[in-house]
């Protein structure tokens, strides 16, 4: 019985290369855009002398900066997927990475983004806790005499920046996880 052409190793490798390149670029640009937006907002927030939510010091700042750094590593990792696809497409078979090596590379991408997700979830908990503290410190119906008790638009931007980082980390987890399951099936 003849082997089906659709399951040939070269066709499977070609499909994997196309998937890695396509989704590598999708992940790269998605994470770059969300990370840049979050980074700019956080930069303005940290530079603002009136910001009094728990972001400028301690673990809140470490978490935000750590998450941005992990996202930068993840952006590089997505770019690496596109280079990895070129190895799969190489005409010389000695340059082709093994399926195991490909899966390990994708698993590393998932792990990088899981670390980033943990950092950003801790950061958003600190920010939301600070905002909740502001809200609860104001008695209902009372006049507010200290502006530090008010939730300001910049506070909401910080929450939005954290949500952008969560979306970027989610993309960084979902794409390599999906790619790894596709490659393992072939």
mmCIF file of N, CA and C in Angstrom, residues 28-108:
data_model
loop_
_atom_site.group_PDB
_atom_site.id
_atom_site.type_symbol
_atom_site.label_atom_id
_atom_site.label_comp_id
_atom_site.label_asym_id
_atom_site.label_seq_id
_atom_site.Cartn_x
_atom_site.Cartn_y
_atom_site.Cartn_z
ATOM 1 N N UNK A 28 4.216 38.230 17.494
ATOM 2 C CA UNK A 28 5.220 39.285 17.603
ATOM 3 C C UNK A 28 4.557 40.661 17.576
ATOM 4 N N UNK A 29 3.756 40.919 16.541
ATOM 5 C CA UNK A 29 3.147 42.241 16.400
ATOM 6 C C UNK A 29 2.088 42.502 17.450
ATOM 7 N N UNK A 30 1.301 41.498 17.797
ATOM 8 C CA UNK A 30 0.277 41.680 18.833
ATOM 9 C C UNK A 30 0.923 42.037 20.157
ATOM 10 N N UNK A 31 1.934 41.262 20.539
ATOM 11 C CA UNK A 31 2.598 41.556 21.808
ATOM 12 C C UNK A 31 3.340 42.888 21.767
ATOM 13 N N UNK A 32 3.969 43.203 20.648
ATOM 14 C CA UNK A 32 4.690 44.471 20.542
ATOM 15 C C UNK A 32 3.749 45.656 20.723
ATOM 16 N N UNK A 33 2.601 45.622 20.079
ATOM 17 C CA UNK A 33 1.645 46.728 20.176
ATOM 18 C C UNK A 33 1.097 46.863 21.598
ATOM 19 N N UNK A 34 0.651 45.748 22.192
ATOM 20 C CA UNK A 34 0.094 45.815 23.545
ATOM 21 C C UNK A 34 1.154 46.184 24.576
ATOM 22 N N UNK A 35 2.374 45.688 24.399
ATOM 23 C CA UNK A 35 3.453 46.004 25.337
ATOM 24 C C UNK A 35 3.859 47.461 25.223
ATOM 25 N N UNK A 36 3.952 47.974 24.003
ATOM 26 C CA UNK A 36 4.308 49.383 23.817
ATOM 27 C C UNK A 36 3.251 50.292 24.443
ATOM 28 N N UNK A 37 1.988 49.969 24.206
ATOM 29 C CA UNK A 37 0.909 50.781 24.795
ATOM 30 C C UNK A 37 0.977 50.742 26.320
ATOM 31 N N UNK A 38 1.153 49.569 26.877
ATOM 32 C CA UNK A 38 1.231 49.439 28.337
ATOM 33 C C UNK A 38 2.472 50.139 28.875
ATOM 34 N N UNK A 39 3.581 50.000 28.185
ATOM 35 C CA UNK A 39 4.826 50.624 28.634
ATOM 36 C C UNK A 39 4.746 52.133 28.666
ATOM 37 N N UNK A 40 4.148 52.720 27.637
ATOM 38 C CA UNK A 40 4.009 54.185 27.591
ATOM 39 C C UNK A 40 3.122 54.670 28.733
ATOM 40 N N UNK A 41 2.005 54.009 28.943
ATOM 41 C CA UNK A 41 1.101 54.409 30.029
ATOM 42 C C UNK A 41 1.791 54.266 31.377
ATOM 43 N N UNK A 42 2.484 53.152 31.602
ATOM 44 C CA UNK A 42 3.165 52.959 32.882
ATOM 45 C C UNK A 42 4.291 53.965 33.074
ATOM 46 N N UNK A 43 4.970 54.324 31.995
ATOM 47 C CA UNK A 43 6.026 55.329 32.082
ATOM 48 C C UNK A 43 5.454 56.674 32.518
ATOM 49 N N UNK A 44 4.353 57.079 31.901
ATOM 50 C CA UNK A 44 3.697 58.324 32.321
ATOM 51 C C UNK A 44 3.190 58.226 33.754
ATOM 52 N N UNK A 45 2.669 57.066 34.126
ATOM 53 C CA UNK A 45 2.130 56.910 35.476
ATOM 54 C C UNK A 45 3.224 57.004 36.529
ATOM 55 N N UNK A 46 4.344 56.350 36.284
ATOM 56 C CA UNK A 46 5.436 56.387 37.260
ATOM 57 C C UNK A 46 6.054 57.781 37.320
ATOM 58 N N UNK A 47 6.077 58.500 36.201
ATOM 59 C CA UNK A 47 6.656 59.852 36.163
ATOM 60 C C UNK A 47 5.732 60.892 36.786
ATOM 61 N N UNK A 48 4.441 60.594 36.926
ATOM 62 C CA UNK A 48 3.484 61.559 37.467
ATOM 63 C C UNK A 48 3.660 61.665 38.985
ATOM 64 N N UNK A 49 3.983 62.855 39.498
ATOM 65 C CA UNK A 49 4.190 63.009 40.940
ATOM 66 C C UNK A 49 2.902 62.853 41.762
ATOM 67 N N UNK A 50 1.744 62.962 41.123
ATOM 68 C CA UNK A 50 0.482 62.856 41.852
ATOM 69 C C UNK A 50 -0.040 61.432 41.955
ATOM 70 N N UNK A 51 0.575 60.489 41.255
ATOM 71 C CA UNK A 51 0.099 59.114 41.294
ATOM 72 C C UNK A 51 0.363 58.536 42.676
ATOM 73 N N UNK A 52 -0.670 58.075 43.325
ATOM 74 C CA UNK A 52 -0.476 57.545 44.668
ATOM 75 C C UNK A 52 -1.020 56.132 44.816
ATOM 76 N N UNK A 53 -1.209 55.422 43.714
ATOM 77 C CA UNK A 53 -1.540 54.016 43.862
ATOM 78 C C UNK A 53 -0.232 53.252 44.001
ATOM 79 N N UNK A 54 -0.306 52.052 44.476
ATOM 80 C CA UNK A 54 0.880 51.281 44.840
ATOM 81 C C UNK A 54 1.617 50.764 43.604
ATOM 82 N N UNK A 55 2.179 51.681 42.823
ATOM 83 C CA UNK A 55 2.915 51.278 41.632
ATOM 84 C C UNK A 55 4.341 51.807 41.653
ATOM 85 N N UNK A 56 4.585 52.872 42.388
ATOM 86 C CA UNK A 56 5.891 53.511 42.335
ATOM 87 C C UNK A 56 6.942 52.848 43.210
ATOM 88 N N UNK A 57 6.544 52.009 44.106
ATOM 89 C CA UNK A 57 7.534 51.438 45.010
ATOM 90 C C UNK A 57 7.222 49.970 45.272
ATOM 91 N N UNK A 58 8.200 49.311 45.786
ATOM 92 C CA UNK A 58 8.015 47.946 46.234
ATOM 93 C C UNK A 58 7.662 46.966 45.134
ATOM 94 N N UNK A 59 6.837 46.019 45.497
ATOM 95 C CA UNK A 59 6.522 44.912 44.611
ATOM 96 C C UNK A 59 5.645 45.335 43.445
ATOM 97 N N UNK A 60 4.878 46.401 43.596
ATOM 98 C CA UNK A 60 4.056 46.884 42.493
ATOM 99 C C UNK A 60 4.911 47.329 41.317
ATOM 100 N N UNK A 61 5.971 48.089 41.606
ATOM 101 C CA UNK A 61 6.877 48.541 40.556
ATOM 102 C C UNK A 61 7.663 47.367 39.982
ATOM 103 N N UNK A 62 8.150 46.497 40.862
ATOM 104 C CA UNK A 62 8.879 45.306 40.402
ATOM 105 C C UNK A 62 8.008 44.463 39.482
ATOM 106 N N UNK A 63 6.760 44.293 39.857
ATOM 107 C CA UNK A 63 5.832 43.483 39.070
ATOM 108 C C UNK A 63 5.582 44.092 37.699
ATOM 109 N N UNK A 64 5.341 45.398 37.653
ATOM 110 C CA UNK A 64 5.065 46.065 36.378
ATOM 111 C C UNK A 64 6.295 46.032 35.471
ATOM 112 N N UNK A 65 7.441 46.403 36.008
ATOM 113 C CA UNK A 65 8.663 46.400 35.203
ATOM 114 C C UNK A 65 9.064 44.978 34.812
ATOM 115 N N UNK A 66 8.911 44.046 35.736
ATOM 116 C CA UNK A 66 9.228 42.650 35.444
ATOM 117 C C UNK A 66 8.351 42.099 34.337
ATOM 118 N N UNK A 67 7.084 42.449 34.360
ATOM 119 C CA UNK A 67 6.168 41.975 33.323
ATOM 120 C C UNK A 67 6.520 42.567 31.968
ATOM 121 N N UNK A 68 6.895 43.841 31.944
ATOM 122 C CA UNK A 68 7.317 44.468 30.683
ATOM 123 C C UNK A 68 8.569 43.770 30.158
ATOM 124 N N UNK A 69 9.521 43.494 31.034
ATOM 125 C CA UNK A 69 10.747 42.814 30.595
ATOM 126 C C UNK A 69 10.452 41.407 30.074
ATOM 127 N N UNK A 70 9.573 40.695 30.755
ATOM 128 C CA UNK A 70 9.209 39.350 30.293
ATOM 129 C C UNK A 70 8.490 39.434 28.953
ATOM 130 N N UNK A 71 7.648 40.447 28.778
ATOM 131 C CA UNK A 71 6.989 40.626 27.481
ATOM 132 C C UNK A 71 8.008 40.930 26.380
ATOM 133 N N UNK A 72 9.037 41.686 26.690
ATOM 134 C CA UNK A 72 10.092 41.942 25.698
ATOM 135 C C UNK A 72 10.794 40.632 25.329
ATOM 136 N N UNK A 73 11.059 39.790 26.314
ATOM 137 C CA UNK A 73 11.639 38.473 26.032
ATOM 138 C C UNK A 73 10.687 37.644 25.174
ATOM 139 N N UNK A 74 9.412 37.715 25.458
ATOM 140 C CA UNK A 74 8.418 36.962 24.689
ATOM 141 C C UNK A 74 8.330 37.472 23.257
ATOM 142 N N UNK A 75 8.439 38.779 23.076
ATOM 143 C CA UNK A 75 8.435 39.348 21.722
ATOM 144 C C UNK A 75 9.629 38.792 20.943
ATOM 145 N N UNK A 76 10.780 38.770 21.591
ATOM 146 C CA UNK A 76 11.959 38.171 20.949
ATOM 147 C C UNK A 76 11.699 36.700 20.632
ATOM 148 N N UNK A 77 11.048 35.996 21.546
ATOM 149 C CA UNK A 77 10.792 34.570 21.351
ATOM 150 C C UNK A 77 9.866 34.346 20.147
ATOM 151 N N UNK A 78 8.886 35.206 19.969
ATOM 152 C CA UNK A 78 8.023 35.100 18.793
ATOM 153 C C UNK A 78 8.829 35.363 17.511
ATOM 154 N N UNK A 79 9.738 36.318 17.561
ATOM 155 C CA UNK A 79 10.603 36.553 16.408
ATOM 156 C C UNK A 79 11.448 35.310 16.147
ATOM 157 N N UNK A 80 11.861 34.670 17.206
ATOM 158 C CA UNK A 80 12.641 33.434 17.082
ATOM 159 C C UNK A 80 11.835 32.336 16.374
ATOM 160 N N UNK A 81 10.543 32.287 16.610
ATOM 161 C CA UNK A 81 9.710 31.306 15.902
ATOM 162 C C UNK A 81 9.811 31.505 14.391
ATOM 163 N N UNK A 82 9.835 32.758 13.962
ATOM 164 C CA UNK A 82 9.916 33.016 12.520
ATOM 165 C C UNK A 82 11.258 32.559 11.963
ATOM 166 N N UNK A 83 12.322 32.693 12.730
ATOM 167 C CA UNK A 83 13.637 32.215 12.300
ATOM 168 C C UNK A 83 13.681 30.680 12.328
ATOM 169 N N UNK A 84 13.014 30.113 13.312
ATOM 170 C CA UNK A 84 12.929 28.658 13.440
ATOM 171 C C UNK A 84 12.219 28.076 12.219
ATOM 172 N N UNK A 85 11.219 28.790 11.716
ATOM 173 C CA UNK A 85 10.498 28.311 10.533
ATOM 174 C C UNK A 85 11.427 28.252 9.317
ATOM 175 N N UNK A 86 12.378 29.181 9.241
ATOM 176 C CA UNK A 86 13.344 29.165 8.134
ATOM 177 C C UNK A 86 14.221 27.915 8.205
ATOM 178 N N UNK A 87 14.558 27.489 9.427
ATOM 179 C CA UNK A 87 15.335 26.253 9.580
ATOM 180 C C UNK A 87 14.527 25.057 9.088
ATOM 181 N N UNK A 88 13.237 25.057 9.376
ATOM 182 C CA UNK A 88 12.389 23.952 8.922
ATOM 183 C C UNK A 88 12.268 23.924 7.402
ATOM 184 N N UNK A 89 12.343 25.082 6.768
ATOM 185 C CA UNK A 89 12.213 25.173 5.317
ATOM 186 C C UNK A 89 13.531 24.966 4.576
ATOM 187 N N UNK A 90 14.638 24.873 5.314
ATOM 188 C CA UNK A 90 15.952 24.746 4.674
ATOM 189 C C UNK A 90 16.005 23.517 3.780
ATOM 190 N N UNK A 91 16.713 23.672 2.661
ATOM 191 C CA UNK A 91 16.819 22.543 1.723
ATOM 192 C C UNK A 91 17.734 21.450 2.262
ATOM 193 N N UNK A 92 18.665 21.806 3.124
ATOM 194 C CA UNK A 92 19.579 20.823 3.701
ATOM 195 C C UNK A 92 18.941 20.217 4.958
ATOM 196 N N UNK A 93 18.714 18.921 4.933
ATOM 197 C CA UNK A 93 17.992 18.258 6.028
ATOM 198 C C UNK A 93 18.753 18.295 7.347
ATOM 199 N N UNK A 94 20.069 18.490 7.323
ATOM 200 C CA UNK A 94 20.823 18.547 8.581
ATOM 201 C C UNK A 94 20.500 19.815 9.379
ATOM 202 N N UNK A 95 19.946 20.809 8.725
ATOM 203 C CA UNK A 95 19.571 22.055 9.402
ATOM 204 C C UNK A 95 18.183 21.990 10.041
ATOM 205 N N UNK A 96 17.400 20.971 9.695
ATOM 206 C CA UNK A 96 16.036 20.870 10.210
ATOM 207 C C UNK A 96 16.049 20.513 11.696
ATOM 208 N N UNK A 97 15.391 21.320 12.502
ATOM 209 C CA UNK A 97 15.265 20.943 13.920
ATOM 210 C C UNK A 97 14.317 19.754 14.053
ATOM 211 N N UNK A 98 14.529 18.971 15.080
ATOM 212 C CA UNK A 98 13.665 17.811 15.312
ATOM 213 C C UNK A 98 12.308 18.272 15.845
ATOM 214 N N UNK A 99 11.342 17.377 15.783
ATOM 215 C CA UNK A 99 10.012 17.676 16.328
ATOM 216 C C UNK A 99 10.131 17.973 17.825
ATOM 217 N N UNK A 100 10.977 17.188 18.503
ATOM 218 C CA UNK A 100 11.162 17.379 19.950
ATOM 219 C C UNK A 100 11.740 18.771 20.245
ATOM 220 N N UNK A 101 12.727 19.184 19.453
ATOM 221 C CA UNK A 101 13.320 20.506 19.632
ATOM 222 C C UNK A 101 12.296 21.609 19.353
ATOM 223 N N UNK A 102 11.470 21.409 18.351
ATOM 224 C CA UNK A 102 10.422 22.382 18.018
ATOM 225 C C UNK A 102 9.424 22.503 19.166
ATOM 226 N N UNK A 103 8.985 21.365 19.682
ATOM 227 C CA UNK A 103 8.039 21.370 20.812
ATOM 228 C C UNK A 103 8.677 22.035 22.032
ATOM 229 N N UNK A 104 9.941 21.737 22.310
ATOM 230 C CA UNK A 104 10.637 22.332 23.457
ATOM 231 C C UNK A 104 10.714 23.859 23.309
ATOM 232 N N UNK A 105 10.962 24.334 22.098
ATOM 233 C CA UNK A 105 11.012 25.780 21.852
ATOM 234 C C UNK A 105 9.651 26.419 22.130
ATOM 235 N N UNK A 106 8.585 25.773 21.676
ATOM 236 C CA UNK A 106 7.234 26.289 21.922
ATOM 237 C C UNK A 106 6.884 26.241 23.406
ATOM 238 N N UNK A 107 7.289 25.174 24.096
ATOM 239 C CA UNK A 107 7.019 25.066 25.532
ATOM 240 C C UNK A 107 7.751 26.154 26.305
ATOM 241 N N UNK A 108 8.960 26.482 25.866
ATOM 242 C CA UNK A 108 9.695 27.571 26.506
ATOM 243 C C UNK A 108 8.947 28.891 26.334
#
